[in-house]
PDB file of C-alpha atoms in Angstrom:
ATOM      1  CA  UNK A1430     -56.615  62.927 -98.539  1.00 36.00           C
ATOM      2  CA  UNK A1431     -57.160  64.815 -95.027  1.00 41.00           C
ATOM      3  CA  UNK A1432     -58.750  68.571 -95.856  1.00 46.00           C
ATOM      4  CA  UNK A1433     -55.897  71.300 -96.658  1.00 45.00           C
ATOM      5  CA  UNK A1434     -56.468  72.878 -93.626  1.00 44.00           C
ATOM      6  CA  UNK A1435     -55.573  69.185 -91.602  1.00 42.00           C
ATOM      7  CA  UNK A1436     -51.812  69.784 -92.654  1.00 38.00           C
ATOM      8  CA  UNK A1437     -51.679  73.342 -90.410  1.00 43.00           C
ATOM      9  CA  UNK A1438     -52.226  71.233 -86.780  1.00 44.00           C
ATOM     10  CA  UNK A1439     -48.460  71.373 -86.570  1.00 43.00           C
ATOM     11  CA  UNK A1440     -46.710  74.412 -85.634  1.00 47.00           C
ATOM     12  CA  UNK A1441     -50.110  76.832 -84.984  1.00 47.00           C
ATOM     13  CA  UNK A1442     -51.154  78.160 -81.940  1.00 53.00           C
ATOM     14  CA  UNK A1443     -51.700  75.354 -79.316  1.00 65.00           C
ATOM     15  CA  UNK A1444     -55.410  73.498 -79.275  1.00 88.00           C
ATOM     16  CA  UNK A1445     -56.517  76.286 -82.124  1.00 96.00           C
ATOM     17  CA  UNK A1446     -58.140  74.150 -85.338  1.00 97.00           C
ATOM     18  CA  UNK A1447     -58.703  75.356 -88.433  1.00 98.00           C
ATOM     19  CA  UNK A1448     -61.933  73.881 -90.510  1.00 98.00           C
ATOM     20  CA  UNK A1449     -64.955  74.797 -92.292  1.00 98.00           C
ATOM     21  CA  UNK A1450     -67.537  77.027 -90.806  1.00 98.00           C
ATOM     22  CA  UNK A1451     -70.661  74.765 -88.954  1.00 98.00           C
ATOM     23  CA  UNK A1452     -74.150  76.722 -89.896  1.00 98.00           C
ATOM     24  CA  UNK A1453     -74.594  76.811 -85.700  1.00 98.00           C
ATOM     25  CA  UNK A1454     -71.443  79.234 -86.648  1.00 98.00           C
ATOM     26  CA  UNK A1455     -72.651  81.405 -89.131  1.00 98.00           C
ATOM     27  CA  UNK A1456     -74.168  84.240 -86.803  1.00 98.00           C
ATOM     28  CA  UNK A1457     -71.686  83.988 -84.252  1.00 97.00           C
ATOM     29  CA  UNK A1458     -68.521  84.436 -87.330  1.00 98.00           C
ATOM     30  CA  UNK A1459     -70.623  87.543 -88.561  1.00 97.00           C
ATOM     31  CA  UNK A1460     -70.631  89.303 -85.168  1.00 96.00           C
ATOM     32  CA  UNK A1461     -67.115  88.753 -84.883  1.00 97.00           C
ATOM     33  CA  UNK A1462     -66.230  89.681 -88.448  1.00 95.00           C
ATOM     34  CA  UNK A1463     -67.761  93.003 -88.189  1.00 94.00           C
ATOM     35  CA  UNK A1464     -66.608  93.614 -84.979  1.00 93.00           C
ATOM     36  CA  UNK A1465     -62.732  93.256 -85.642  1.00 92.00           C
ATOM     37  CA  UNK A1466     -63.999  95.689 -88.957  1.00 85.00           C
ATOM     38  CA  UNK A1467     -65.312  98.392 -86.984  1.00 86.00           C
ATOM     39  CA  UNK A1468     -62.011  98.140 -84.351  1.00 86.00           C
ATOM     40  CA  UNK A1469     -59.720  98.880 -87.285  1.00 78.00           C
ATOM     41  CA  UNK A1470     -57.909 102.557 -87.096  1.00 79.00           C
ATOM     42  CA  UNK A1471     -59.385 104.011 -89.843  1.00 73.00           C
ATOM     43  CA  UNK A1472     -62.501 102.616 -90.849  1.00 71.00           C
ATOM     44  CA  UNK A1473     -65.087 103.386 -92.520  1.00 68.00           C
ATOM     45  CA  UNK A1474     -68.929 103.385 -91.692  1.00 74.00           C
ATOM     46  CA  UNK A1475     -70.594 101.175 -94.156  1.00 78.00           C
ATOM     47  CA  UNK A1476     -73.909  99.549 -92.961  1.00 79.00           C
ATOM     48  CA  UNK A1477     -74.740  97.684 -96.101  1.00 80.00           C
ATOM     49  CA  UNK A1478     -70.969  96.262 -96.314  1.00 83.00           C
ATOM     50  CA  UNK A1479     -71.468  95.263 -92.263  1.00 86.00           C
ATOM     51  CA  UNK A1480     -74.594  93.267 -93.467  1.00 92.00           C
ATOM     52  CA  UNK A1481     -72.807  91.722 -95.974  1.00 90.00           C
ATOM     53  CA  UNK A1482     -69.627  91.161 -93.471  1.00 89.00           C
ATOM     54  CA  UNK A1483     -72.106  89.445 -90.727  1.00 94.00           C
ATOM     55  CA  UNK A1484     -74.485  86.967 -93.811  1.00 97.00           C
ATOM     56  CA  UNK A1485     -71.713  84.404 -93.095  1.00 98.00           C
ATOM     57  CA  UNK A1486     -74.732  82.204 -94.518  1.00 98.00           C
ATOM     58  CA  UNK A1487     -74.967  83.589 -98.099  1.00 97.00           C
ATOM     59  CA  UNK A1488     -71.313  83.209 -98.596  1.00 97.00           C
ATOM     60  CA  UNK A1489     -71.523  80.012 -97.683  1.00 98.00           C
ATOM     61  CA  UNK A1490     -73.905  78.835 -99.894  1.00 98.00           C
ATOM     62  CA  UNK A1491     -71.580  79.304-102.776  1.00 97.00           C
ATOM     63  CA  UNK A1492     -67.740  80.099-101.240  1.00 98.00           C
ATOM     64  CA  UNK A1493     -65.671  77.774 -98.818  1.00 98.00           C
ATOM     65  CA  UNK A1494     -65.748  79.999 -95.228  1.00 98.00           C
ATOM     66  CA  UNK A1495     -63.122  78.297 -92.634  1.00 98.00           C
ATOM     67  CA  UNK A1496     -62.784  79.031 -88.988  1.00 98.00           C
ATOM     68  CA  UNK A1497     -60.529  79.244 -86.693  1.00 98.00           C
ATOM     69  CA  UNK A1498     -61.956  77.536 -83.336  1.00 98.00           C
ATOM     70  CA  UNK A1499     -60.563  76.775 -80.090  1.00 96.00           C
ATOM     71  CA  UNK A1500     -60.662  73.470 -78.245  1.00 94.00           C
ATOM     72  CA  UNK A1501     -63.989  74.869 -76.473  1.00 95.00           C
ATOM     73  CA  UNK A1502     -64.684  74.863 -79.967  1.00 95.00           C
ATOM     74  CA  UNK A1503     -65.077  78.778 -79.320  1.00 96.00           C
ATOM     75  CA  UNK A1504     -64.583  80.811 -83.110  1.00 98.00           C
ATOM     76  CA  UNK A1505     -61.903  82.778 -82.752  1.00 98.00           C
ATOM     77  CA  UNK A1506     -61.706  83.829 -86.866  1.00 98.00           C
ATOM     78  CA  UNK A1507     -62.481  83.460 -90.077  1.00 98.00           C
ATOM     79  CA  UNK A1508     -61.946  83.719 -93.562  1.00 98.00           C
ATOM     80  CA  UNK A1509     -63.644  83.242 -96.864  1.00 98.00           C
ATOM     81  CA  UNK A1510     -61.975  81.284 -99.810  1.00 98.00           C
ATOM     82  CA  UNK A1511     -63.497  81.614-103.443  1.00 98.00           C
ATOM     83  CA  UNK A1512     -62.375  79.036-106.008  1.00 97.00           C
ATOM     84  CA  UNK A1513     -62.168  80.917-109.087  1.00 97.00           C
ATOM     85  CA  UNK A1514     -63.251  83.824-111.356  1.00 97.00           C
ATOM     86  CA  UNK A1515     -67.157  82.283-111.627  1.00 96.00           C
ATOM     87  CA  UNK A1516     -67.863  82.041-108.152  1.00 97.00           C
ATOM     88  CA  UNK A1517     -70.199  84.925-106.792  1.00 96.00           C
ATOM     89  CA  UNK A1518     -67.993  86.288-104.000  1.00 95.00           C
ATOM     90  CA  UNK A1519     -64.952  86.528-107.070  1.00 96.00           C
ATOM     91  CA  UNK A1520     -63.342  90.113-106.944  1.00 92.00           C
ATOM     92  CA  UNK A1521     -61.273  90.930-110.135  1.00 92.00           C
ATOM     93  CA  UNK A1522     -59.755  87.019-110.583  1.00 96.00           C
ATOM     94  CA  UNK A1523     -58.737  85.780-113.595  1.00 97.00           C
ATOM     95  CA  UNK A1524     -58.656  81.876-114.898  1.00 97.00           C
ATOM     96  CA  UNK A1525     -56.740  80.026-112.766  1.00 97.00           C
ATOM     97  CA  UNK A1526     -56.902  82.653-109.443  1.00 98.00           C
ATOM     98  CA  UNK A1527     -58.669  81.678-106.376  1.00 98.00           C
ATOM     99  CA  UNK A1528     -59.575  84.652-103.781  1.00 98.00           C
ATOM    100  CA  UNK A1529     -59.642  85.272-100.569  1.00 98.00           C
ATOM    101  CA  UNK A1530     -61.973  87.514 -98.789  1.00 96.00           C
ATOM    102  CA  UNK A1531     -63.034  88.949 -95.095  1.00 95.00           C
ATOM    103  CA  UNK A1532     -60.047  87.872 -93.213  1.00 96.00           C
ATOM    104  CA  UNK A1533     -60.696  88.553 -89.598  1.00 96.00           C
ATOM    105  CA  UNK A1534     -59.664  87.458 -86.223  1.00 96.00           C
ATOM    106  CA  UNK A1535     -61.839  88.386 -82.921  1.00 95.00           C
ATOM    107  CA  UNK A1536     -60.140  91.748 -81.807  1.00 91.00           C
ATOM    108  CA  UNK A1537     -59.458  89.940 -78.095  1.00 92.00           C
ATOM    109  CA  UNK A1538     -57.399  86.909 -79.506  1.00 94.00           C
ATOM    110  CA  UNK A1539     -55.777  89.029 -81.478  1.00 91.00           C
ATOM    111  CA  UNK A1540     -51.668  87.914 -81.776  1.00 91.00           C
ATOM    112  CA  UNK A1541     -51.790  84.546 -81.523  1.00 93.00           C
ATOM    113  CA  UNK A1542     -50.754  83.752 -85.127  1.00 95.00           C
ATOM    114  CA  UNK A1543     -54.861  82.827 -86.165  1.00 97.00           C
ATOM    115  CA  UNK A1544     -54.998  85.496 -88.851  1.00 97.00           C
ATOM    116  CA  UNK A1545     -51.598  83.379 -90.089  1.00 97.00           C
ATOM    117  CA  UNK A1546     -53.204  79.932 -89.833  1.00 98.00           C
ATOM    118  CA  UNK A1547     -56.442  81.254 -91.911  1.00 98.00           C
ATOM    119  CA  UNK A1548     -54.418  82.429 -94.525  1.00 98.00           C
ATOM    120  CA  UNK A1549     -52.277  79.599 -94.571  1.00 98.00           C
ATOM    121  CA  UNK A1550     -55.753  77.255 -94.550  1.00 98.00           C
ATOM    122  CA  UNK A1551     -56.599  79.182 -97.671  1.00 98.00           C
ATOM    123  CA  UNK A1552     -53.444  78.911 -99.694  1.00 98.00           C
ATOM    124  CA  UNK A1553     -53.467  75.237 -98.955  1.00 98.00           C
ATOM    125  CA  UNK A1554     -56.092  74.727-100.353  1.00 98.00           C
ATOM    126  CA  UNK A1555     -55.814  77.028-103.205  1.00 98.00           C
ATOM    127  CA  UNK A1556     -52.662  75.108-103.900  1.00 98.00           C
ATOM    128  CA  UNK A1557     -54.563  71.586-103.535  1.00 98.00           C
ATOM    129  CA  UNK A1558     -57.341  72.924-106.082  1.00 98.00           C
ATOM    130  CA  UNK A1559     -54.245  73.493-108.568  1.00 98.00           C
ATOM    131  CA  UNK A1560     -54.971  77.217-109.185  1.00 98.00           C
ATOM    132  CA  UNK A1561     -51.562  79.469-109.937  1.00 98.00           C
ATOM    133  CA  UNK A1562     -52.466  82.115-107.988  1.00 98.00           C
ATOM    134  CA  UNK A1563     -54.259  83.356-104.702  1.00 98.00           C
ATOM    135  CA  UNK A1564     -55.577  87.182-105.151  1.00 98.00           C
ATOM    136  CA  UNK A1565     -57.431  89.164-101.984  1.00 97.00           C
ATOM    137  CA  UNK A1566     -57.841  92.865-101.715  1.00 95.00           C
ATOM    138  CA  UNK A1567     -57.627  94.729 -98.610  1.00 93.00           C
ATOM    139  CA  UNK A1568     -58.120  98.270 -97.159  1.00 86.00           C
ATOM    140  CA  UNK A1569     -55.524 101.129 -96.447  1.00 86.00           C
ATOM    141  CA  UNK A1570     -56.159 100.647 -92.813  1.00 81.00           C
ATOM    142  CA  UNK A1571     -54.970  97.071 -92.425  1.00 87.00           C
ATOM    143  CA  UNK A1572     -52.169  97.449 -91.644  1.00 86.00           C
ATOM    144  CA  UNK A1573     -51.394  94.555 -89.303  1.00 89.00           C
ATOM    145  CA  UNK A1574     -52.926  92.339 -92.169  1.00 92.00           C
ATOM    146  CA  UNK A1575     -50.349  94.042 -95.040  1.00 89.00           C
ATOM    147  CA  UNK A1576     -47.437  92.921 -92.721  1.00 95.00           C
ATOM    148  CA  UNK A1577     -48.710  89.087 -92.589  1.00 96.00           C
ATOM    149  CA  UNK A1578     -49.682  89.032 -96.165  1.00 97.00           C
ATOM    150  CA  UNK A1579     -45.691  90.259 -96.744  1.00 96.00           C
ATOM    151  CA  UNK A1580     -44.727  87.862 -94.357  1.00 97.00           C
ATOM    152  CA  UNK A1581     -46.213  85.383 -96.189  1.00 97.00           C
ATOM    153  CA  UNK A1582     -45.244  85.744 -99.697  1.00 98.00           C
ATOM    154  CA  UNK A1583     -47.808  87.705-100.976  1.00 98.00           C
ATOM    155  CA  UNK A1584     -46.575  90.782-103.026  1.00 98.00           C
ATOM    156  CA  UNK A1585     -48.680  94.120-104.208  1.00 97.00           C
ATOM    157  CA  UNK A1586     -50.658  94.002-107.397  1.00 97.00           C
ATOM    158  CA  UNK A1587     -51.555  97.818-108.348  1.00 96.00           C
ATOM    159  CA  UNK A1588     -53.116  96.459-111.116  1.00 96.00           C
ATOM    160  CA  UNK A1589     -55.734  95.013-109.361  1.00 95.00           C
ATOM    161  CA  UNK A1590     -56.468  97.802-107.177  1.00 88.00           C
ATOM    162  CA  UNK A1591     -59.900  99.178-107.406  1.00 85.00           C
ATOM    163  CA  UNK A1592     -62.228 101.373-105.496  1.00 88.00           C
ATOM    164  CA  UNK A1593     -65.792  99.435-104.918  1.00 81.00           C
ATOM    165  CA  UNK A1594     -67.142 103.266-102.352  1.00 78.00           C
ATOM    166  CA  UNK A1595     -65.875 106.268-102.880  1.00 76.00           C
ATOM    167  CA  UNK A1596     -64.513 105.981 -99.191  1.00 76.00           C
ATOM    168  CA  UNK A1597     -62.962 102.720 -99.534  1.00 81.00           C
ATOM    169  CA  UNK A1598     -60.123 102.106-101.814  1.00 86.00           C
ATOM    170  CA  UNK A1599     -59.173  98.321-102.153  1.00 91.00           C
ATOM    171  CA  UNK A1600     -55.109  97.399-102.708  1.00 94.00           C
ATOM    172  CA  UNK A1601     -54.243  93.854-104.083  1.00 96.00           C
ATOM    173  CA  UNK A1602     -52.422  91.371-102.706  1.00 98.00           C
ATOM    174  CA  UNK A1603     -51.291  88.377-104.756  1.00 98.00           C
ATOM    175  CA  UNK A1604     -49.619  85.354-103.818  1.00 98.00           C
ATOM    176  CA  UNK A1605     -47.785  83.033-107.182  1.00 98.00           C
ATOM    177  CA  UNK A1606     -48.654  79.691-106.066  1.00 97.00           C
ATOM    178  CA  UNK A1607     -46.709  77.653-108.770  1.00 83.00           C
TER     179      UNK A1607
END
């Protein structure tokens, strides 16, 4: 069976491919996820958090991180999928939840429908690993992301909410996959 992500060639953004990060990838991804952080209206200044945004390495030693390349092969995204409440990068799942974590799309190729085609790449294979739902949390400030997550299907989970910095205040997003 072709990788989850495979099925999302039809319909995305032309020549953009969605597929597991390459560890020649790893440093470029963590420039790119901290810079589309830092562009965000409203950030906040969080050194340790950036180091953990740009060790694209560490999470994937132990999570599933996808990208979103070009046909220059030129990373234009990604996003981290965890497969369940044991996994390391797991943030308030339950049995049967996967996660999803550090969406983010370079800030200059931003609006071409990648930040869809990640998510999309995750839920897939959420869906193919039979889990019931897909959980992520995200910050006040992401706006744009809130509207595709809606878009999508997923629907707020106050319950879920929790506050990891006193300056940052994580909402939840989940997504029923049966």
């Amino acid at each position: 069976m072709p990788e989850p992500e495979a099925r999302h060639r039809a319909g995305r953004p032309a020549a953009i491919e969605v597929r597991p990060v390459r560890p020649t990838e790893h440093e470029r991804l963590g420039r790119l996820i901290v810079a589309a952080y830092r562009a965000l209206p409203g950030a906040v200044d969080e050194p340790d958090y950036e180091r953990e945004l740009a060790d694209v390495a560490a999470r994937a030693a132990s999570a599933t991180v996808l990208v979103a390349v070009d046909a220059a092969e030129t990373v234009l995204g990604g996003v981290t999928y965890v497969d369940g409440p044991g996994n390391p990068w797991a943030e308030r799942l339950s049995a049967g939840d996967a996660g999803m974590r550090m969406l983010a799309v370079d800030p200059s190729a931003q609006g071409r429908g990648i930040g869809r085609l990640l998510v999309e790449a995750v839920v897939a294979r959420a869906r193919a690993a039979g889990r019931r739902r897909l959980v992520l949390h995200t910050t006040p400030w992401m706006v744009s992301a809130h509207r595709l997550y809606e878009r999508l299907g997923f629907r707020r989970a106050p319950e879920l909410d929790w506050q990891p910095l006193p300056k940052v205040p994580l909402r939840a997003y989940v997504l029923d996959l049966g």
